[in-house]
PDB file of C-alpha atoms and ligand atoms in Angstrom:
ATOM      1  CA  MET A 115     -21.661  15.995  22.565  1.00 53.00           C
ATOM      2  CA  GLU A 116     -25.337  14.994  21.311  1.00 58.00           C
ATOM      3  CA  LEU A 117     -26.057  11.195  20.646  1.00 54.00           C
ATOM      4  CA  GLN A 118     -25.842  11.925  16.745  1.00 58.00           C
ATOM      5  CA  GLU A 119     -22.476  13.455  17.157  1.00 57.00           C
ATOM      6  CA  GLN A 120     -21.071  10.625  19.539  1.00 56.00           C
ATOM      7  CA  GLN A 121     -22.979   8.062  17.101  1.00 53.00           C
ATOM      8  CA  GLN A 122     -20.788   9.690  14.490  1.00 52.00           C
ATOM      9  CA  ALA A 123     -17.317  10.026  16.494  1.00 51.00           C
ATOM     10  CA  VAL A 124     -16.869   6.291  16.851  1.00 70.00           C
ATOM     11  CA  PHE A 125     -18.441   5.205  13.025  1.00 84.00           C
ATOM     12  CA  MET A 126     -15.920   2.464  12.653  1.00 93.00           C
ATOM     13  CA  PRO A 127     -15.374   1.204   8.892  1.00 97.00           C
ATOM     14  CA  ARG A 128     -14.676  -2.798   8.375  1.00 98.00           C
ATOM     15  CA  ILE A 129     -12.534  -4.680   6.501  1.00 98.00           C
ATOM     16  CA  GLY A 130     -14.134  -5.507   3.577  1.00 98.00           C
ATOM     17  CA  ASP A 131     -15.838  -1.564   3.609  1.00 98.00           C
ATOM     18  CA  ASN A 132     -15.047   0.577   0.357  1.00 98.00           C
ATOM     19  CA  ALA A 133     -12.988   3.346   1.648  1.00 98.00           C
ATOM     20  CA  PRO A 134     -15.118   6.082   2.983  1.00 98.00           C
ATOM     21  CA  GLU A 135     -15.020   9.242   0.579  1.00 98.00           C
ATOM     22  CA  PHE A 136     -13.836  12.853   1.416  1.00 98.00           C
ATOM     23  CA  THR A 137     -11.990  15.717  -0.486  1.00 98.00           C
ATOM     24  CA  ALA A 138      -9.477  17.251   1.955  1.00 98.00           C
ATOM     25  CA  LYS A 139      -6.638  20.025   1.729  1.00 98.00           C
ATOM     26  CA  THR A 140      -2.984  18.628   2.404  1.00 98.00           C
ATOM     27  CA  THR A 141       0.756  19.508   2.202  1.00 98.00           C
ATOM     28  CA  GLN A 142       0.904  18.611  -1.261  1.00 98.00           C
ATOM     29  CA  GLY A 143      -2.529  20.006  -2.618  1.00 98.00           C
ATOM     30  CA  ASP A 144      -6.036  18.907  -2.770  1.00 98.00           C
ATOM     31  CA  ILE A 145      -7.174  15.628  -2.479  1.00 98.00           C
ATOM     32  CA  ASN A 146     -10.365  13.261  -3.219  1.00 98.00           C
ATOM     33  CA  PHE A 147     -10.426  10.077  -1.877  1.00 98.00           C
ATOM     34  CA  PRO A 148     -10.165   7.044  -2.832  1.00 98.00           C
ATOM     35  CA  SER A 149     -10.561   8.447  -6.551  1.00 98.00           C
ATOM     36  CA  ASP A 150      -7.394  10.681  -7.182  1.00 98.00           C
ATOM     37  CA  TYR A 151      -5.243   6.671  -5.874  1.00 98.00           C
ATOM     38  CA  THR A 152      -7.395   4.511  -7.940  1.00 97.00           C
ATOM     39  CA  GLY A 153      -4.926   1.877  -8.996  1.00 98.00           C
ATOM     40  CA  GLN A 154      -2.709   1.835  -6.244  1.00 98.00           C
ATOM     41  CA  TRP A 155      -2.555   1.063  -2.732  1.00 98.00           C
ATOM     42  CA  THR A 156      -2.505   3.673   0.108  1.00 98.00           C
ATOM     43  CA  ILE A 157      -2.059   3.838   3.941  1.00 99.00           C
ATOM     44  CA  LEU A 158      -4.225   6.493   5.410  1.00 99.00           C
ATOM     45  CA  PHE A 159      -2.770   6.488   9.315  1.00 99.00           C
ATOM     46  CA  SER A 160      -3.523   9.114  11.842  1.00 98.00           C
ATOM     47  CA  HIS A 161      -1.864  10.847  14.379  1.00 98.00           C
ATOM     48  CA  PRO A 162      -2.194  12.483  17.848  1.00 98.00           C
ATOM     49  CA  ALA A 163      -1.058  16.293  17.026  1.00 98.00           C
ATOM     50  CA  ASP A 164       1.738  17.941  14.919  1.00 98.00           C
ATOM     51  CA  PHE A 165       4.601  18.735  17.650  1.00 98.00           C
ATOM     52  CA  THR A 166       4.764  15.978  19.695  1.00 98.00           C
ATOM     53  CA  PRO A 167       7.816  13.194  20.221  1.00 98.00           C
ATOM     54  CA  VAL A 168       5.575  10.202  19.330  1.00 98.00           C
ATOM     55  CA  CYS A 169       4.442  11.140  16.301  1.00 98.00           C
ATOM     56  CA  THR A 170       7.333  13.018  15.086  1.00 98.00           C
ATOM     57  CA  SER A 171       9.331   9.718  15.019  1.00 98.00           C
ATOM     58  CA  GLU A 172       7.379   8.029  13.166  1.00 98.00           C
ATOM     59  CA  PHE A 173       7.007  10.449  10.614  1.00 98.00           C
ATOM     60  CA  MET A 174      10.716  10.547  10.368  1.00 98.00           C
ATOM     61  CA  THR A 175      10.358   6.471   9.879  1.00 98.00           C
ATOM     62  CA  PHE A 176       7.749   7.091   7.440  1.00 98.00           C
ATOM     63  CA  ALA A 177       9.307   9.793   5.595  1.00 98.00           C
ATOM     64  CA  VAL A 178      12.170   7.298   5.306  1.00 98.00           C
ATOM     65  CA  MET A 179      10.258   4.496   4.190  1.00 98.00           C
ATOM     66  CA  HIS A 180       8.412   6.652   1.787  1.00 98.00           C
ATOM     67  CA  GLU A 181      10.057   5.238  -1.321  1.00 98.00           C
ATOM     68  CA  ASP A 182       9.961   2.090  -0.017  1.00 98.00           C
ATOM     69  CA  PHE A 183       6.636   2.120  -0.318  1.00 98.00           C
ATOM     70  CA  LYS A 184       6.052   3.939  -3.902  1.00 98.00           C
ATOM     71  CA  LYS A 185       7.892   1.064  -5.264  1.00 98.00           C
ATOM     72  CA  ALA A 186       5.601  -1.024  -4.051  1.00 98.00           C
ATOM     73  CA  ASN A 187       3.025   0.560  -5.790  1.00 98.00           C
ATOM     74  CA  CYS A 188       1.485   1.879  -2.381  1.00 98.00           C
ATOM     75  CA  GLU A 189       1.404   6.094  -1.703  1.00 98.00           C
ATOM     76  CA  LEU A 190       1.209   7.073   2.196  1.00 98.00           C
ATOM     77  CA  ILE A 191      -1.538   9.548   3.274  1.00 99.00           C
ATOM     78  CA  GLY A 192      -1.251  11.182   6.750  1.00 99.00           C
ATOM     79  CA  LEU A 193      -3.758  12.671   9.163  1.00 98.00           C
ATOM     80  CA  SER A 194      -4.447  14.432  12.025  1.00 98.00           C
ATOM     81  CA  ILE A 195      -6.846  17.473  13.753  1.00 98.00           C
ATOM     82  CA  ASP A 196      -4.389  19.896  13.152  1.00 98.00           C
ATOM     83  CA  GLY A 197      -4.122  22.985  10.815  1.00 98.00           C
ATOM     84  CA  LEU A 198      -2.488  23.052   7.952  1.00 98.00           C
ATOM     85  CA  TYR A 199       0.316  25.945   9.025  1.00 98.00           C
ATOM     86  CA  SER A 200       0.803  23.648  11.744  1.00 98.00           C
ATOM     87  CA  HIS A 201       1.688  20.873   9.938  1.00 98.00           C
ATOM     88  CA  ILE A 202       3.939  22.704   7.254  1.00 98.00           C
ATOM     89  CA  ALA A 203       5.810  24.079  10.142  1.00 98.00           C
ATOM     90  CA  TRP A 204       6.283  20.857  11.851  1.00 99.00           C
ATOM     91  CA  LEU A 205       7.603  19.010   8.800  1.00 98.00           C
ATOM     92  CA  ARG A 206       9.596  22.460   8.243  1.00 98.00           C
ATOM     93  CA  THR A 207      10.908  21.829  11.788  1.00 98.00           C
ATOM     94  CA  ILE A 208      11.878  18.045  11.188  1.00 98.00           C
ATOM     95  CA  LYS A 209      13.719  18.643   8.107  1.00 98.00           C
ATOM     96  CA  GLU A 210      15.150  21.782   9.310  1.00 98.00           C
ATOM     97  CA  LYS A 211      16.276  20.835  13.029  1.00 98.00           C
ATOM     98  CA  ILE A 212      15.084  16.977  13.899  1.00 98.00           C
ATOM     99  CA  GLU A 213      17.790  14.243  14.271  1.00 98.00           C
ATOM    100  CA  TYR A 214      16.517  11.131  15.630  1.00 98.00           C
ATOM    101  CA  LYS A 215      18.013   7.261  15.640  1.00 98.00           C
ATOM    102  CA  GLY A 216      20.398   8.401  12.590  1.00 98.00           C
ATOM    103  CA  MET A 217      17.852  10.551  10.452  1.00 98.00           C
ATOM    104  CA  LYS A 218      18.191  13.731  10.017  1.00 98.00           C
ATOM    105  CA  ASP A 219      16.958  16.326   6.819  1.00 98.00           C
ATOM    106  CA  VAL A 220      14.142  14.405   6.946  1.00 98.00           C
ATOM    107  CA  GLU A 221      11.718  15.713   4.111  1.00 98.00           C
ATOM    108  CA  VAL A 222       8.109  14.098   4.605  1.00 98.00           C
ATOM    109  CA  ASN A 223       6.776  14.333   0.995  1.00 98.00           C
ATOM    110  CA  PHE A 224       3.265  12.179   1.040  1.00 98.00           C
ATOM    111  CA  PRO A 225      -0.018  14.660   1.618  1.00 98.00           C
ATOM    112  CA  LEU A 226      -0.598  15.470   5.259  1.00 98.00           C
ATOM    113  CA  ILE A 227      -4.403  16.182   5.725  1.00 99.00           C
ATOM    114  CA  GLU A 228      -5.479  19.543   7.885  1.00 98.00           C
ATOM    115  CA  ASP A 229      -8.581  17.930   9.812  1.00 98.00           C
ATOM    116  CA  ILE A 230      -9.649  20.637  11.849  1.00 98.00           C
ATOM    117  CA  SER A 231     -13.609  19.666  11.108  1.00 98.00           C
ATOM    118  CA  MET A 232     -12.722  16.064  12.145  1.00 97.00           C
ATOM    119  CA  ASN A 233     -14.541  15.725   9.110  1.00 98.00           C
ATOM    120  CA  VAL A 234     -12.361  12.586   7.517  1.00 98.00           C
ATOM    121  CA  ALA A 235     -11.148  11.120  11.364  1.00 98.00           C
ATOM    122  CA  LYS A 236     -15.022  11.007  12.227  1.00 97.00           C
ATOM    123  CA  LYS A 237     -15.199   9.023   9.101  1.00 97.00           C
ATOM    124  CA  TYR A 238     -12.838   6.368   9.716  1.00 98.00           C
ATOM    125  CA  GLY A 239     -12.936   5.893  13.408  1.00 97.00           C
ATOM    126  CA  MET A 240     -10.530   7.832  14.141  1.00 98.00           C
ATOM    127  CA  ILE A 241     -11.816   9.265  17.210  1.00 97.00           C
ATOM    128  CA  GLN A 242     -12.127   7.083  19.944  1.00 95.00           C
ATOM    129  CA  PRO A 243     -13.938   9.070  22.522  1.00 95.00           C
ATOM    130  CA  GLY A 244     -12.661   6.633  25.515  1.00 95.00           C
ATOM    131  CA  GLU A 245      -8.783   7.297  24.664  1.00 97.00           C
ATOM    132  CA  SER A 246      -9.327  11.082  23.206  1.00 97.00           C
ATOM    133  CA  THR A 247     -12.301  13.531  22.159  1.00 96.00           C
ATOM    134  CA  THR A 248      -9.840  15.683  20.559  1.00 96.00           C
ATOM    135  CA  GLN A 249      -7.070  13.928  18.920  1.00 98.00           C
ATOM    136  CA  ALA A 250      -6.784  10.819  16.800  1.00 98.00           C
ATOM    137  CA  VAL A 251      -5.407   7.758  18.060  1.00 98.00           C
ATOM    138  CA  ARG A 252      -2.527   5.766  15.336  1.00 98.00           C
ATOM    139  CA  ALA A 253      -5.339   4.327  13.363  1.00 98.00           C
ATOM    140  CA  VAL A 254      -3.947   2.391   9.532  1.00 99.00           C
ATOM    141  CA  PHE A 255      -5.873   1.952   6.756  1.00 98.00           C
ATOM    142  CA  PHE A 256      -4.804  -0.618   3.911  1.00 99.00           C
ATOM    143  CA  ILE A 257      -6.685   0.366   0.918  1.00 98.00           C
ATOM    144  CA  ASP A 258      -6.314  -1.581  -2.315  1.00 98.00           C
ATOM    145  CA  PRO A 259      -6.630  -0.293  -5.570  1.00 98.00           C
ATOM    146  CA  LYS A 260      -9.942  -1.003  -6.154  1.00 98.00           C
ATOM    147  CA  GLY A 261     -10.537   1.820  -2.583  1.00 98.00           C
ATOM    148  CA  ILE A 262     -11.362  -1.355  -0.410  1.00 98.00           C
ATOM    149  CA  ILE A 263     -10.687  -1.361   3.448  1.00 98.00           C
ATOM    150  CA  ARG A 264      -8.235  -4.253   3.562  1.00 98.00           C
ATOM    151  CA  THR A 265      -6.262  -3.956   7.214  1.00 99.00           C
ATOM    152  CA  ILE A 266      -7.231  -1.955   9.987  1.00 98.00           C
ATOM    153  CA  LEU A 267      -5.129  -1.259  12.698  1.00 98.00           C
ATOM    154  CA  TYR A 268      -5.167   1.210  15.837  1.00 98.00           C
ATOM    155  CA  TYR A 269      -2.908   1.885  17.981  1.00 98.00           C
ATOM    156  CA  PRO A 270      -3.021   4.465  22.091  1.00 98.00           C
ATOM    157  CA  LEU A 271      -1.969   7.523  21.765  1.00 98.00           C
ATOM    158  CA  SER A 272       1.114   6.512  23.618  1.00 98.00           C
ATOM    159  CA  THR A 273       2.428   3.876  21.618  1.00 98.00           C
ATOM    160  CA  GLY A 274       4.510   4.105  18.249  1.00 98.00           C
ATOM    161  CA  ARG A 275       3.635   2.472  15.790  1.00 98.00           C
ATOM    162  CA  ASN A 276       5.999  -0.822  14.106  1.00 98.00           C
ATOM    163  CA  PHE A 277       7.007   0.280  10.685  1.00 98.00           C
ATOM    164  CA  LYS A 278       8.295  -2.564   9.366  1.00 98.00           C
ATOM    165  CA  GLU A 279       5.325  -4.553  10.444  1.00 98.00           C
ATOM    166  CA  ILE A 280       3.206  -2.102   8.157  1.00 98.00           C
ATOM    167  CA  TYR A 281       5.435  -2.845   5.260  1.00 98.00           C
ATOM    168  CA  ARG A 282       5.417  -6.316   5.963  1.00 98.00           C
ATOM    169  CA  THR A 283       1.473  -6.607   6.130  1.00 98.00           C
ATOM    170  CA  LEU A 284       1.147  -4.645   2.547  1.00 99.00           C
ATOM    171  CA  ILE A 285       3.400  -6.561   0.974  1.00 98.00           C
ATOM    172  CA  ALA A 286       1.821 -10.012   2.631  1.00 98.00           C
ATOM    173  CA  LEU A 287      -1.726  -8.780   1.076  1.00 98.00           C
ATOM    174  CA  GLN A 288      -0.369  -7.846  -2.075  1.00 98.00           C
ATOM    175  CA  THR A 289       1.377 -11.320  -2.131  1.00 98.00           C
ATOM    176  CA  SER A 290      -2.239 -12.837  -1.760  1.00 98.00           C
ATOM    177  CA  ASP A 291      -3.837 -11.193  -3.963  1.00 98.00           C
ATOM    178  CA  GLU A 292      -1.602 -12.408  -6.731  1.00 98.00           C
ATOM    179  CA  PHE A 293      -0.687 -15.431  -5.853  1.00 97.00           C
ATOM    180  CA  ASN A 294      -3.826 -16.877  -4.618  1.00 96.00           C
ATOM    181  CA  VAL A 295      -2.661 -18.061  -1.598  1.00 97.00           C
ATOM    182  CA  ALA A 296      -2.838 -17.048   2.367  1.00 97.00           C
ATOM    183  CA  THR A 297       0.410 -16.055   4.263  1.00 98.00           C
ATOM    184  CA  PRO A 298       1.483 -17.406   7.855  1.00 98.00           C
ATOM    185  CA  ALA A 299       2.599 -16.471  10.973  1.00 98.00           C
ATOM    186  CA  ASP A 300       5.494 -13.860  10.861  1.00 98.00           C
ATOM    187  CA  TRP A 301       5.836 -14.750   6.969  1.00 98.00           C
ATOM    188  CA  GLU A 302       8.325 -12.536   4.881  1.00 98.00           C
ATOM    189  CA  PRO A 303       9.073 -12.550   0.957  1.00 98.00           C
ATOM    190  CA  GLY A 304      10.541 -16.467   1.223  1.00 98.00           C
ATOM    191  CA  ASP A 305       9.083 -18.485   3.697  1.00 98.00           C
ATOM    192  CA  ASP A 306       6.459 -20.703   2.458  1.00 98.00           C
ATOM    193  CA  VAL A 307       2.853 -19.939   1.728  1.00 98.00           C
ATOM    194  CA  ILE A 308      -0.200 -21.527   2.773  1.00 98.00           C
ATOM    195  CA  ILE A 309      -2.745 -22.551   0.382  1.00 95.00           C
ATOM    196  CA  SER A 310      -6.745 -22.211   0.570  1.00 87.00           C
ATOM    197  CA  PRO A 311      -8.286 -25.018   2.485  1.00 82.00           C
ATOM    198  CA  ALA A 312      -9.579 -28.367   0.426  1.00 85.00           C
ATOM    199  CA  GLY A 313     -13.487 -27.853  -0.202  1.00 89.00           C
ATOM    200  CA  SER A 314     -13.806 -31.312  -0.387  1.00 91.00           C
ATOM    201  CA  CYS A 315     -12.749 -34.698   1.102  1.00 93.00           C
ATOM    202  CA  GLY A 316     -11.351 -35.743  -2.805  1.00 92.00           C
ATOM    203  CA  VAL A 317      -9.501 -32.281  -2.900  1.00 89.00           C
ATOM    204  CA  ALA A 318      -8.008 -33.308   0.542  1.00 89.00           C
ATOM    205  CA  LYS A 319      -6.952 -36.601  -0.605  1.00 90.00           C
ATOM    206  CA  GLU A 320      -5.088 -34.987  -3.560  1.00 89.00           C
ATOM    207  CA  ARG A 321      -3.170 -32.211  -1.416  1.00 87.00           C
ATOM    208  CA  MET A 322      -1.734 -35.243   1.316  1.00 90.00           C
ATOM    209  CA  ASP A 323      -0.822 -37.155  -1.849  1.00 90.00           C
ATOM    210  CA  ASP A 324       0.982 -34.573  -3.459  1.00 87.00           C
ATOM    211  CA  THR A 325       4.397 -34.506  -1.362  1.00 87.00           C
ATOM    212  CA  GLU A 326       6.153 -32.920  -4.508  1.00 90.00           C
ATOM    213  CA  GLU A 327       4.557 -29.528  -4.747  1.00 92.00           C
ATOM    214  CA  LEU A 328       2.675 -29.065  -0.998  1.00 95.00           C
ATOM    215  CA  ASP A 329       4.051 -29.654   2.171  1.00 95.00           C
ATOM    216  CA  CYS A 330       0.813 -30.744   4.086  1.00 95.00           C
ATOM    217  CA  LYS A 331       1.103 -31.024   8.074  1.00 94.00           C
ATOM    218  CA  ASP A 332      -2.745 -32.039   8.011  1.00 93.00           C
ATOM    219  CA  TRP A 333      -5.481 -32.127   5.042  1.00 92.00           C
ATOM    220  CA  PHE A 334      -6.522 -28.534   6.476  1.00 93.00           C
ATOM    221  CA  PHE A 335      -2.825 -27.552   6.916  1.00 95.00           C
ATOM    222  CA  CYS A 336      -1.274 -27.550   3.713  1.00 95.00           C
ATOM    223  CA  THR A 337       1.937 -24.856   2.536  1.00 97.00           C
ATOM    224  CA  LYS A 338       4.525 -24.462  -0.853  1.00 97.00           C
ATOM    225  CA  LYS A 339       7.334 -22.938  -1.525  1.00 98.00           C
ATOM    226  CA  LEU A 340       7.114 -19.536  -2.831  1.00 98.00           C
ATOM    227  CA  ASP A 341      10.331 -17.931  -4.739  1.00 98.00           C
ATOM    228  CA  LYS A 342      11.370 -15.005  -2.833  1.00 98.00           C
ATOM    229  CA  ASP A 343      12.646 -13.444  -5.919  1.00 98.00           C
ATOM    230  CA  LEU A 344       9.486 -14.462  -7.795  1.00 98.00           C
ATOM    231  CA  VAL A 345       7.494 -12.507  -4.829  1.00 98.00           C
ATOM    232  CA  LEU A 346      10.087  -9.272  -5.133  1.00 98.00           C
ATOM    233  CA  ASP A 347      10.020  -9.338  -8.791  1.00 98.00           C
ATOM    234  CA  THR A 348       6.401  -9.121  -9.467  1.00 98.00           C
ATOM    235  CA  LEU A 349       5.631  -6.604  -6.611  1.00 98.00           C
ATOM    236  CA  ILE A 350       8.354  -4.849  -6.205  1.00 98.00           C
ATOM    237  CA  LYS A 351       9.399  -1.760  -9.249  1.00 94.00           C
ATOM    238  CA  LYS A 352      13.053  -1.389  -9.758  1.00 88.00           C
TER     239      LYS A 352
HETATM  240  C1  BEZ B 441       2.943  11.902  20.925  1.00 92.33           C
HETATM  241  O1  BEZ B 441       2.729  11.560  20.110  1.00 92.33           O
HETATM  242  O2  BEZ B 441       4.517  12.230  21.571  1.00 92.33           O
HETATM  243  C2  BEZ B 441       2.046  11.981  21.567  1.00 92.33           C
HETATM  244  C3  BEZ B 441       0.729  12.430  21.405  1.00 92.33           C
HETATM  245  C4  BEZ B 441      -0.316  12.579  22.270  1.00 92.33           C
HETATM  246  C5  BEZ B 441      -0.539  12.287  23.809  1.00 92.33           C
HETATM  247  C6  BEZ B 441       0.548  11.203  23.792  1.00 92.33           C
HETATM  248  C7  BEZ B 441       1.802  11.247  23.414  1.00 92.33           C
END
């Protein structure tokens, strides 16, 4: 591989960057990313190859959860370094033949990008040569309604992703934006949230004194209640 090609192959977008732009053919028609998705969240994810077992289990799981993501104003977009006809044949096989963990007759209705040229995969650091030079790793990009990358997850070829964690992360990001709070370890809607750190000695004292709304373990670690129904009613379409 030429040096320039190698550098391109390992280019890694970062949290806070604008999502790299691209146009692509997908199983749901052509897309212009991210402009076609302005105003909604997207989860852009890659998988190593069509017609492989871990990827099949992942696609079935994501497809079953697709409605939940849509209700949270989020569209899913898959990608692998395969052609459109391979994608179509694989998705037909999943629907017609594969039964797994109680899931069957599963239709994948979100777009799956053909990326034989690796154009998109290279822009998103999905080719990680130490793992494979011909297959994308299992990358997950959370992109917000303004087209900014907000979270990135990478998994190796051998390890299927946890889709409940992907959904939890989306809701946590939206909760932080909507309510101006941070979310602690393992947070789920209904759990207490963390308020931004005190920026002065005065605020630190006020916080320690406010025992009604806040629960301060110490001046730098204050939580407050955030009602589960308020979070869900705000973020999830009925
Ligand atoms: C799979 O999805 O099963 C898989 C794909 C590439 C390498 C290993 C496993």
